[in-house]
Tab-separated table of C-alpha atoms in Angstrom:
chain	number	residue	atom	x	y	z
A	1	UNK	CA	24.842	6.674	-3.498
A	2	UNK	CA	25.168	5.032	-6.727
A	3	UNK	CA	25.851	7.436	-10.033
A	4	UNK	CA	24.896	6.256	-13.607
A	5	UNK	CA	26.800	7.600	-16.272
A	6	UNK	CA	26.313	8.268	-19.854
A	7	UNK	CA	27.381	10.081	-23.013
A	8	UNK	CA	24.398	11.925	-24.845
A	9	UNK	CA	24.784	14.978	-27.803
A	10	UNK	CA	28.659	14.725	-26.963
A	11	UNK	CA	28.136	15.329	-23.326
A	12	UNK	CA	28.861	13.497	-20.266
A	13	UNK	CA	25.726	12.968	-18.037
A	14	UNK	CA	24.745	10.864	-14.452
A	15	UNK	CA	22.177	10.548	-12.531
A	16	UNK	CA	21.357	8.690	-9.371
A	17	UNK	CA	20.866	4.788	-9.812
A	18	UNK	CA	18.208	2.815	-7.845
A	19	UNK	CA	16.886	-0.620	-8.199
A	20	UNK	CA	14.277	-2.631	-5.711
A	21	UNK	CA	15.993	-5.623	-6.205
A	22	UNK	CA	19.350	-4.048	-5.741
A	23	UNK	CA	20.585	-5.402	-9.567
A	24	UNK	CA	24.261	-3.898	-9.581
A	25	UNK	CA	25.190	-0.789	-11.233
A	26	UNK	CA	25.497	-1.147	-15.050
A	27	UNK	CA	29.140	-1.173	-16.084
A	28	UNK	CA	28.470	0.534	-19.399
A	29	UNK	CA	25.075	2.601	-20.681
A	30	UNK	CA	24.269	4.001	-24.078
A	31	UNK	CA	21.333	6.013	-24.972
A	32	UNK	CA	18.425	3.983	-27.029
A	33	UNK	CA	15.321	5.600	-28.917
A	34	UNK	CA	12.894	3.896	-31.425
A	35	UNK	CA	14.951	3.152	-33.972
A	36	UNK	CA	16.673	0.434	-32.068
A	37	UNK	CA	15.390	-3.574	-33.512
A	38	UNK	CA	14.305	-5.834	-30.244
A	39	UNK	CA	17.017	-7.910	-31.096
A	40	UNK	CA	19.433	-5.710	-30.910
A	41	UNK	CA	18.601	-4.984	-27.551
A	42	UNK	CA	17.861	-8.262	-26.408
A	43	UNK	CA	21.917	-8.822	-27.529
A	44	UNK	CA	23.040	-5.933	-25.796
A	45	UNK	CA	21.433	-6.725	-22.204
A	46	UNK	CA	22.007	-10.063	-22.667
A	47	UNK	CA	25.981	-8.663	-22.824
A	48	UNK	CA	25.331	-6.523	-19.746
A	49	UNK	CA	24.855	-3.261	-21.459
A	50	UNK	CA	22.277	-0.928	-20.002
A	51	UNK	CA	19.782	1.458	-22.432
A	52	UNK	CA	18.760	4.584	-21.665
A	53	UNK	CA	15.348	5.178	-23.321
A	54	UNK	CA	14.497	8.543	-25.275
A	55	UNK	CA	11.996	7.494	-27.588
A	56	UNK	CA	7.733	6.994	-27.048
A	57	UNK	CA	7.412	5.385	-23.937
A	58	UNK	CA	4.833	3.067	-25.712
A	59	UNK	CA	7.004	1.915	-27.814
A	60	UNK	CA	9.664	1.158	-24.948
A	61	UNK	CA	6.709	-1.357	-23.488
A	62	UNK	CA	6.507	-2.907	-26.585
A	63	UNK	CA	10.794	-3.346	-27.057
A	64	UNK	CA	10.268	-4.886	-23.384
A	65	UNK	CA	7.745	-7.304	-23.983
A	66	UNK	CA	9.799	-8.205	-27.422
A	67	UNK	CA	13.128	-8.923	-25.272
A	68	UNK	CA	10.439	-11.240	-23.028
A	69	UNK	CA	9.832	-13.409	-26.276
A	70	UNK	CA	13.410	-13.634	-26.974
A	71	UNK	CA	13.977	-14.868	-23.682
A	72	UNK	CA	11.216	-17.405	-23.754
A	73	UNK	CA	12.120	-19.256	-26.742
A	74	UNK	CA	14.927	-20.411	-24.691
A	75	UNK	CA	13.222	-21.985	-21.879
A	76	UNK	CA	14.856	-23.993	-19.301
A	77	UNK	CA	14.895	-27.490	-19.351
A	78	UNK	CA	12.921	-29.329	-15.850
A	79	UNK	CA	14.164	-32.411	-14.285
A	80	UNK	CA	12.081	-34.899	-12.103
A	81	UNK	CA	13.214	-33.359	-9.091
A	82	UNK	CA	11.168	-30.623	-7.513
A	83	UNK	CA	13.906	-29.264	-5.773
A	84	UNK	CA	16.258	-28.919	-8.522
A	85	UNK	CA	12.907	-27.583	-10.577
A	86	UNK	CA	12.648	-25.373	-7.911
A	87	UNK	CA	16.173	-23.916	-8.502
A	88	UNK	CA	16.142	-24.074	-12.235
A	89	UNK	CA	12.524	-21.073	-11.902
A	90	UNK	CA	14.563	-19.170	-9.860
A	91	UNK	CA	17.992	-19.551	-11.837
A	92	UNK	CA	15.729	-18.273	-15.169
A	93	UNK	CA	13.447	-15.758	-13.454
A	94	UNK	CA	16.906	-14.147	-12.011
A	95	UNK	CA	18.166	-14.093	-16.201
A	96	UNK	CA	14.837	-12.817	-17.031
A	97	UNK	CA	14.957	-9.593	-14.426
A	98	UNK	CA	18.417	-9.211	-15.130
A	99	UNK	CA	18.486	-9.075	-18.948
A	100	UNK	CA	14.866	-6.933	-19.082
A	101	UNK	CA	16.247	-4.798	-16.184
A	102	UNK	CA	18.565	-3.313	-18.389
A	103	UNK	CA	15.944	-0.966	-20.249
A	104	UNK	CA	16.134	1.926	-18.192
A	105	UNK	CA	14.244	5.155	-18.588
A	106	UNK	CA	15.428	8.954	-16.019
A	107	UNK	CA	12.963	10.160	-13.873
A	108	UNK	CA	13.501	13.983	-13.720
A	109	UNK	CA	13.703	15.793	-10.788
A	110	UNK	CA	9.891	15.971	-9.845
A	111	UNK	CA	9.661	12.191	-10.887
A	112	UNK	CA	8.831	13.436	-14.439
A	113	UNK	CA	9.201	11.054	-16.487
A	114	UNK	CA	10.123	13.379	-20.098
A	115	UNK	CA	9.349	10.918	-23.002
A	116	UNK	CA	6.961	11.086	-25.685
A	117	UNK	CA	3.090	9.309	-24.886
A	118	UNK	CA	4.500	9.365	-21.005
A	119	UNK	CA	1.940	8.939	-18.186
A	120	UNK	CA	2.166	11.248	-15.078
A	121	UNK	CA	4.284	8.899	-12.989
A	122	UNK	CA	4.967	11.277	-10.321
A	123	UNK	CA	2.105	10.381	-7.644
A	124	UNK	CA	3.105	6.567	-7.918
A	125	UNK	CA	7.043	7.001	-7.874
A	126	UNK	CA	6.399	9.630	-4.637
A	127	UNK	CA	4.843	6.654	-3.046
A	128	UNK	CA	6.975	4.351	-4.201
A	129	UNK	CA	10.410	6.046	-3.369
A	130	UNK	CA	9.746	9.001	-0.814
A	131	UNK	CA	10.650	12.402	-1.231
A	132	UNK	CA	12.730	13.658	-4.408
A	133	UNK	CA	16.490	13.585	-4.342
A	134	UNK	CA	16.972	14.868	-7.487
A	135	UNK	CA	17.035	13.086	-11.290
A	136	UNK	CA	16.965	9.069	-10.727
A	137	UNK	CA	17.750	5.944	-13.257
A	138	UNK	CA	15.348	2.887	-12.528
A	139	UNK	CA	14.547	-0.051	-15.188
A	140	UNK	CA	11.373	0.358	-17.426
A	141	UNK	CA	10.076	-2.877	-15.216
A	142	UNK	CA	10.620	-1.625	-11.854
A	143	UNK	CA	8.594	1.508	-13.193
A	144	UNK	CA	5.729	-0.518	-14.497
A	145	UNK	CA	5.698	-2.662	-11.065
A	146	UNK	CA	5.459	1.356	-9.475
A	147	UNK	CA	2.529	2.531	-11.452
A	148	UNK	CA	0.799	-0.782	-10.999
A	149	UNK	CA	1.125	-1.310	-7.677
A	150	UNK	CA	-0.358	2.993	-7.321
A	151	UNK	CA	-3.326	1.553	-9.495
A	152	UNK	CA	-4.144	-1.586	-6.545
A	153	UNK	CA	-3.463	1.109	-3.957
A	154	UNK	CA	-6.153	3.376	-5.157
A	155	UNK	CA	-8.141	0.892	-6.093
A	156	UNK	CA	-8.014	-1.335	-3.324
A	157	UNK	CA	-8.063	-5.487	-3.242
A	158	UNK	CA	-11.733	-6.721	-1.890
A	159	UNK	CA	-11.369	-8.764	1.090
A	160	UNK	CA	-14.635	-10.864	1.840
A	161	UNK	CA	-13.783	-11.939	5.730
A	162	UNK	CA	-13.932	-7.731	6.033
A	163	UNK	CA	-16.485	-6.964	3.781
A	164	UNK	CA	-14.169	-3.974	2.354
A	165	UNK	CA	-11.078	-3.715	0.555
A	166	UNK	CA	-7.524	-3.320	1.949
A	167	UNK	CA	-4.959	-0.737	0.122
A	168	UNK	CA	-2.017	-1.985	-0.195
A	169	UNK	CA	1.418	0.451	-0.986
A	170	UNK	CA	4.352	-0.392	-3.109
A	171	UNK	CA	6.886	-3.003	-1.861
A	172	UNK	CA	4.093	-4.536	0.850
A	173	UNK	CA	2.859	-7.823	0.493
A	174	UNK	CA	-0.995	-7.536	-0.937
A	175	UNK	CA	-3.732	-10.309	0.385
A	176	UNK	CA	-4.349	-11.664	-3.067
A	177	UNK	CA	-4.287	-15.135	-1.885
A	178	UNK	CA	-7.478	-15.437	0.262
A	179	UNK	CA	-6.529	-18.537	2.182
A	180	UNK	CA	-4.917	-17.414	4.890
A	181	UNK	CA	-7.132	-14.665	5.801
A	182	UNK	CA	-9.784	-17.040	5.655
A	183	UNK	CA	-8.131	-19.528	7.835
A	184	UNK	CA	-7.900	-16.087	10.379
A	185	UNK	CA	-11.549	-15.530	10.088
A	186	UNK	CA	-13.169	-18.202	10.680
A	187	UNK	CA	-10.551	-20.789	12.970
A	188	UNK	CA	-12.594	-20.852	16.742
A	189	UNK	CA	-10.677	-17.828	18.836
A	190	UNK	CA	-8.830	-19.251	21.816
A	191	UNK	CA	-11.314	-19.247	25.145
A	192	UNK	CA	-9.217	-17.057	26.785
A	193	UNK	CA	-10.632	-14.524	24.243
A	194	UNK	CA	-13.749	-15.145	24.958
A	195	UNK	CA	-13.671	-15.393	28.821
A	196	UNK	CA	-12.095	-11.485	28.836
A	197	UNK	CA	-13.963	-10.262	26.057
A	198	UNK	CA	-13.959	-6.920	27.424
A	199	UNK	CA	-9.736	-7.173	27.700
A	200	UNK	CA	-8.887	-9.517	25.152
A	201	UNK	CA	-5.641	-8.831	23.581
A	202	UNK	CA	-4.168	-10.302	20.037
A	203	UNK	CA	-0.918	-9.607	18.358
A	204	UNK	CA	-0.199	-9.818	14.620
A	205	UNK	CA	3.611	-9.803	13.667
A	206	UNK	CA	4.988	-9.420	10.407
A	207	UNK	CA	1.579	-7.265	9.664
A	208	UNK	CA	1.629	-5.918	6.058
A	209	UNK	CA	-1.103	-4.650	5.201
A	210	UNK	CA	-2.525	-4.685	8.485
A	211	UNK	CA	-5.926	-7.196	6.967
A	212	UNK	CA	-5.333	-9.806	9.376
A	213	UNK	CA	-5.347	-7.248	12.281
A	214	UNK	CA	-8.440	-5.908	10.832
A	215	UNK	CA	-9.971	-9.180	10.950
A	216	UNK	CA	-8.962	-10.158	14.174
A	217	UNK	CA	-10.438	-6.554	15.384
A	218	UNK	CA	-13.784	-7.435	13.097
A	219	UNK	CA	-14.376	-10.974	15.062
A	220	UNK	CA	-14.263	-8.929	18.684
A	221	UNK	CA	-10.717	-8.415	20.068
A	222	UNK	CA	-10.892	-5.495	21.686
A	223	UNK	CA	-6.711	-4.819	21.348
A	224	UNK	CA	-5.031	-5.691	18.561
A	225	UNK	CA	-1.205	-5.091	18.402
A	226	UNK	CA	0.544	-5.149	14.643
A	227	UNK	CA	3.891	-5.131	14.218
A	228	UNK	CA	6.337	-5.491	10.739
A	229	UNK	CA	9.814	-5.146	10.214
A	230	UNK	CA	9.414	-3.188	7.207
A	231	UNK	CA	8.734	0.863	7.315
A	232	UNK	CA	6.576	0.570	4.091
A	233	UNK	CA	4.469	-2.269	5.847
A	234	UNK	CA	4.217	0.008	8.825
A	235	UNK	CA	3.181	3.175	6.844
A	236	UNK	CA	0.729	0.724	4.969
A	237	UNK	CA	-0.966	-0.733	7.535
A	238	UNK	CA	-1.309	2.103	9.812
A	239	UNK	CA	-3.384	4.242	6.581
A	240	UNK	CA	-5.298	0.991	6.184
A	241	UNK	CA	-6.145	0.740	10.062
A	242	UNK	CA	-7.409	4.550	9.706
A	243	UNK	CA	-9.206	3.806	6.784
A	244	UNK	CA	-11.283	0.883	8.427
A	245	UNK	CA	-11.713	3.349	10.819
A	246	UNK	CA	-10.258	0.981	13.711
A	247	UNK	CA	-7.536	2.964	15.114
A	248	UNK	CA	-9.144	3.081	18.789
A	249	UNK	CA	-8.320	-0.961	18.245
A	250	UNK	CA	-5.452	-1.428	16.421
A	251	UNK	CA	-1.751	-0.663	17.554
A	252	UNK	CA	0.767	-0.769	14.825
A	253	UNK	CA	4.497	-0.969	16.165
A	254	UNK	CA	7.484	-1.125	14.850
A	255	UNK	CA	9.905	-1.736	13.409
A	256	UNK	CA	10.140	-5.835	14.768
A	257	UNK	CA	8.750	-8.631	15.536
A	258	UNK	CA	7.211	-9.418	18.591
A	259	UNK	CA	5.821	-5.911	20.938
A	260	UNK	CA	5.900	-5.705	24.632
A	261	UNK	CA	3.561	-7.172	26.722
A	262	UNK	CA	1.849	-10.269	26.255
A	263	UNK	CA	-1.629	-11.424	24.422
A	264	UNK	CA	-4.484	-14.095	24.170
A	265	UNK	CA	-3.396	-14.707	20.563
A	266	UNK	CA	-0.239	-14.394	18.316
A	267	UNK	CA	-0.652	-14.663	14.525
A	268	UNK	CA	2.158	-14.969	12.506
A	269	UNK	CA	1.726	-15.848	8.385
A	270	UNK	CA	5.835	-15.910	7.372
A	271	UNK	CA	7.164	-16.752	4.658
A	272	UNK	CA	7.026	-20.127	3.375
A	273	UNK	CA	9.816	-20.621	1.149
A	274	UNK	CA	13.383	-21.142	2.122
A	275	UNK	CA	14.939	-19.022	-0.591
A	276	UNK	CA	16.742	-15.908	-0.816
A	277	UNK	CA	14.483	-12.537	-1.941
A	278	UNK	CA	15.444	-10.653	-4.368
A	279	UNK	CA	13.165	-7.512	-3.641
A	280	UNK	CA	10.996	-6.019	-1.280
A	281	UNK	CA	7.558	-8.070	-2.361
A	282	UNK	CA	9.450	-11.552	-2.193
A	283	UNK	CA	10.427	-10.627	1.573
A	284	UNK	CA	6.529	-12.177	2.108
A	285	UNK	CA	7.172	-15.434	0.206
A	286	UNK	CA	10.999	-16.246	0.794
A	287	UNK	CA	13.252	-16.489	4.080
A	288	UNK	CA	16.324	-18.353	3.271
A	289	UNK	CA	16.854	-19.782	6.899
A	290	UNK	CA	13.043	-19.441	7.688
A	291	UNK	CA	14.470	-16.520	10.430
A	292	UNK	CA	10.861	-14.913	11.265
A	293	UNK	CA	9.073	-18.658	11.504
A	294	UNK	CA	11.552	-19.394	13.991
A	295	UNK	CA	11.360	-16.235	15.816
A	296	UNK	CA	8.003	-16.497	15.939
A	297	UNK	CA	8.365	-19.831	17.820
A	298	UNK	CA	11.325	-19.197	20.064
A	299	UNK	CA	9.022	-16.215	21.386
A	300	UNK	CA	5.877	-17.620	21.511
A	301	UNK	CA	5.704	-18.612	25.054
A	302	UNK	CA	7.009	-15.671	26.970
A	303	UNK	CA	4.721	-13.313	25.127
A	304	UNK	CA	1.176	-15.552	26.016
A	305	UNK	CA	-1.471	-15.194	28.274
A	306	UNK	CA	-2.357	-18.415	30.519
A	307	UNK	CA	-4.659	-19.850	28.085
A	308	UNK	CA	-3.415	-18.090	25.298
A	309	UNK	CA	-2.590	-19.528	21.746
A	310	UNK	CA	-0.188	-19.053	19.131
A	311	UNK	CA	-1.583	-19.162	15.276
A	312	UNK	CA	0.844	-20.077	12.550
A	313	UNK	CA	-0.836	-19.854	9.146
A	314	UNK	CA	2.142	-21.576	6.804
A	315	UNK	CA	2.222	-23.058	3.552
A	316	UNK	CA	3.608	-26.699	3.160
A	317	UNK	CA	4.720	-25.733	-0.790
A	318	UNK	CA	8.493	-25.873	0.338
A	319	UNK	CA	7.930	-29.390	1.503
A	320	UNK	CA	6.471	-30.406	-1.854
A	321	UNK	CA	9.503	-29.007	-3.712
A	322	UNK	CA	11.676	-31.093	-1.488
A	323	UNK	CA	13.236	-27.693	0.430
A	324	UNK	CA	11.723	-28.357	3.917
A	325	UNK	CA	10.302	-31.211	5.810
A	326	UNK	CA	7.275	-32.073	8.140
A	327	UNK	CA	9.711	-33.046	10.917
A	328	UNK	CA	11.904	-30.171	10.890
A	329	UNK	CA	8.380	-28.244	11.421
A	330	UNK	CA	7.385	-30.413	14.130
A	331	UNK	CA	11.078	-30.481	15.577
A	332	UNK	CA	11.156	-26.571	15.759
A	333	UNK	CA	7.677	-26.830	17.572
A	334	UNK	CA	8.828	-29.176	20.003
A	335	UNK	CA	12.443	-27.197	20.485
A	336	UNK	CA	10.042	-23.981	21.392
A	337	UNK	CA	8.642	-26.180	24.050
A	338	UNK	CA	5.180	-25.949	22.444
A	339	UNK	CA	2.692	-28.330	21.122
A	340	UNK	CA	0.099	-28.113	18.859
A	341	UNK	CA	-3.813	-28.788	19.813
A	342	UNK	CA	-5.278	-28.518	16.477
A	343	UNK	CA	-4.203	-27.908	12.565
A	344	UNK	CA	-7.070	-25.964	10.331
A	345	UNK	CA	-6.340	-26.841	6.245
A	346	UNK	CA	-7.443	-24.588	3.167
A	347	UNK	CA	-6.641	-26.113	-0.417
A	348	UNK	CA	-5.284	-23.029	-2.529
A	349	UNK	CA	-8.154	-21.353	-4.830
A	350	UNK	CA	-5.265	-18.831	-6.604
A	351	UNK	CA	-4.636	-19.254	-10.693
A	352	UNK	CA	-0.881	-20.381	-10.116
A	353	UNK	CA	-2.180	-23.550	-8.693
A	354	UNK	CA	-4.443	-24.689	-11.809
A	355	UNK	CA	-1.810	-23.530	-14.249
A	356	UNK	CA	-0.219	-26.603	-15.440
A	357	UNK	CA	1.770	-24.771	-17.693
A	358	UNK	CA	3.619	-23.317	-14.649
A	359	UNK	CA	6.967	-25.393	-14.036
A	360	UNK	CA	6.152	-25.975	-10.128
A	361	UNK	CA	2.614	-26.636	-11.366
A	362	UNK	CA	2.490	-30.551	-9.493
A	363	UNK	CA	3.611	-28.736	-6.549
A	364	UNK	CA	1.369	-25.987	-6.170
A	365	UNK	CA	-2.063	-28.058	-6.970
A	366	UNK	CA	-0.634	-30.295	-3.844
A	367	UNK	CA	0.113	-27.580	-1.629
A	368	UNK	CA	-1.908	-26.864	1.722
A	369	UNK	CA	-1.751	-23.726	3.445
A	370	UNK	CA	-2.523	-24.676	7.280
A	371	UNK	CA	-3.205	-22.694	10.718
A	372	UNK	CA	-1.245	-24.093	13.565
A	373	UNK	CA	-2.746	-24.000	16.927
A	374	UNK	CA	0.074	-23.919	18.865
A	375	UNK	CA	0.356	-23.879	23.065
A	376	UNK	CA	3.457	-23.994	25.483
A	377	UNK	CA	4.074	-27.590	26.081
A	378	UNK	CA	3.255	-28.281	29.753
């Protein structure tokens, strides 16, 4: 376990140190309150010093969003490459967490969070972290990621192939992007799915929230196995599952990728972007040696029925930034000894891609997100 340590009214204090994206210890910490300027802060994290907030948590939000101007009016400068574009966002979104990750706040030992104008954070961080181990250091910005991501889980995200919403938790990826569930809801199911209705079997790995089992379970099949390698994903889609009240059809397993047994379909939506995560959400969008897309296909045929068919709903973004190309696709395909009998496309319909102030902007109004239907090669 990690201690913090600090010097406050002459005394020597610690507390436990976490951080999602597993940002390093801070070296040195001082105690800040409201009479510190934003750029005096700003200068201190950008030297690596941590600060402890005791002042009105409102104000703290506002000293955060000041450092974020400070770091903006030194934006990055883009080449003509999309790769090395590529690079360059994640090079200044890494300086951006680490310098606004140093603005900490102490979550007592109920998850209390003691300052002035505080919400009641203790609901959100219990769902968020687990059970209480006693007082804990985290950055004001993994906090407000926390309380937001309590707010979608009580709220819910509306999902129109289900005609209800799906509740995501903390640290699982949440079906804001519509395409690929679409894609799942309306691609023809295999016949095999049809000819055994009453016994047709489908697995969905890498599950999350558990919405494309649910819709999978909503267009007939009768067994629907969900697996993740993450024990938040598991926890998430199993409370979603009961919620949708489909538990008599829906199996979630884990943790890993592929269950026993085999199945008419296998859906698999990994992630699409050869990069290294940084945190528990990014494990959805970045695989740095695109492990679970080739897991997925170096399993696929010893885990399908005769007649069965393997869905892979993938993004071709990476191949527009110049990370990843067609052929290596295709060449992993063919290596799994399977071939492909039909390719669905979606255009994207989320915000990112019409933003053309966003640096990967030509990129993302290109991209296609596409479901592979894949079969073992004869």
């Amino acid at each position: 376990m990690s201690t913090i340590h600090w010097t406050e009214n002459h005394t020597h204090q610690s507390a436990r140190w976490h951080s999602e994206n597993a940002a390093p210890l801070p070296q040195r910490t001082v105690v800040a309150d409201d009479r510190l300027k934003a750029n005096d802060a700003y200068r201190q994290a950008c030297e690596g010093t941590a600060l402890l907030w005791r002042g009105d948590f409102h104000n703290a939000r506002q000293l955060l969003q000041a450092m974020g101007r400070r770091i903006d009016r030194k934006p990055p400068r883009f080449s003509t490459s999309p790769s090395e574009n590529f690079h360059l966002h994640r090079r200044s979104s890494s300086h951006r967490a680490r310098v606004l990750g140093k603005l900490l706040v102490l979550l007592d030992d109920d998850y209390t969070l003691t300052l002035r104008r505080a919400p009641d954070v203790r609901q959100a961080c219990l769902e968020a972290y687990g059970p209480e181990k006693g007082p804990m250091a985290v950055s004001l910005r993994e906090l407000s990621g926390v309380i937001g991501a309590h707010q979608w889980r009580l709220k819910g995200i509306d999902v129109p192939a289900l005609g209800t919403r799906i509740h995501p938790h903390y640290g699982v990826f949440a079906p804001v992007r519509g395409e690929y569930v679409d894609l799942v809801a309306h691609t023809p199911l295999p016949p095999a799915t049809r000819h055994s209705s009453a016994s047709s079997t489908a697995f969905d790995l890498g599950t999350g929230t558990g919405v494309l089992a649910a819709v999978l379970a909503h267009r007939g099949i009768q067994h629907v196995v969900a697996t993740d390698i993450s024990p938040r994903a598991l926890a998430c889609a199993k409370e979603n599952v009961h919620r949708l009240t489909l538990t008599d059809r829906i199996q979630v397993s884990g943790p890993g990728l592929f269950p026993e047994g085999r199945a008419d379909l296998i859906v698999c939506n990994p992630p699409w972007l050869p990069a290294r995560p940084t945190g528990p959400i990014e494990q959805g969008v970045y695989d740095l040696d695109s492990t679970m897309l080739h897991s997925f296909l170096a399993g696929l045929p010893a885990h399908l029925r005769p007649g069965g068919e393997g869905w892979l709903i993938l993004s071709d973004l990476a191949e527009h930034l110049g990370l990843r190309t067609r052929q290596q696709l295709l060449d992993a395909i063919q290596a799994a000894q399977l071939r492909v009998v039909d390719k669905v496309d979606t255009k994207p319909r989320h915000p990112r891609s019409k933003d053309a102030a966003d640096p990967l902007h030509t990129a993302r109004r290109a991209e296609t997100t596409s479901l592979w239907r894949l079969i073992p090669a004869p």
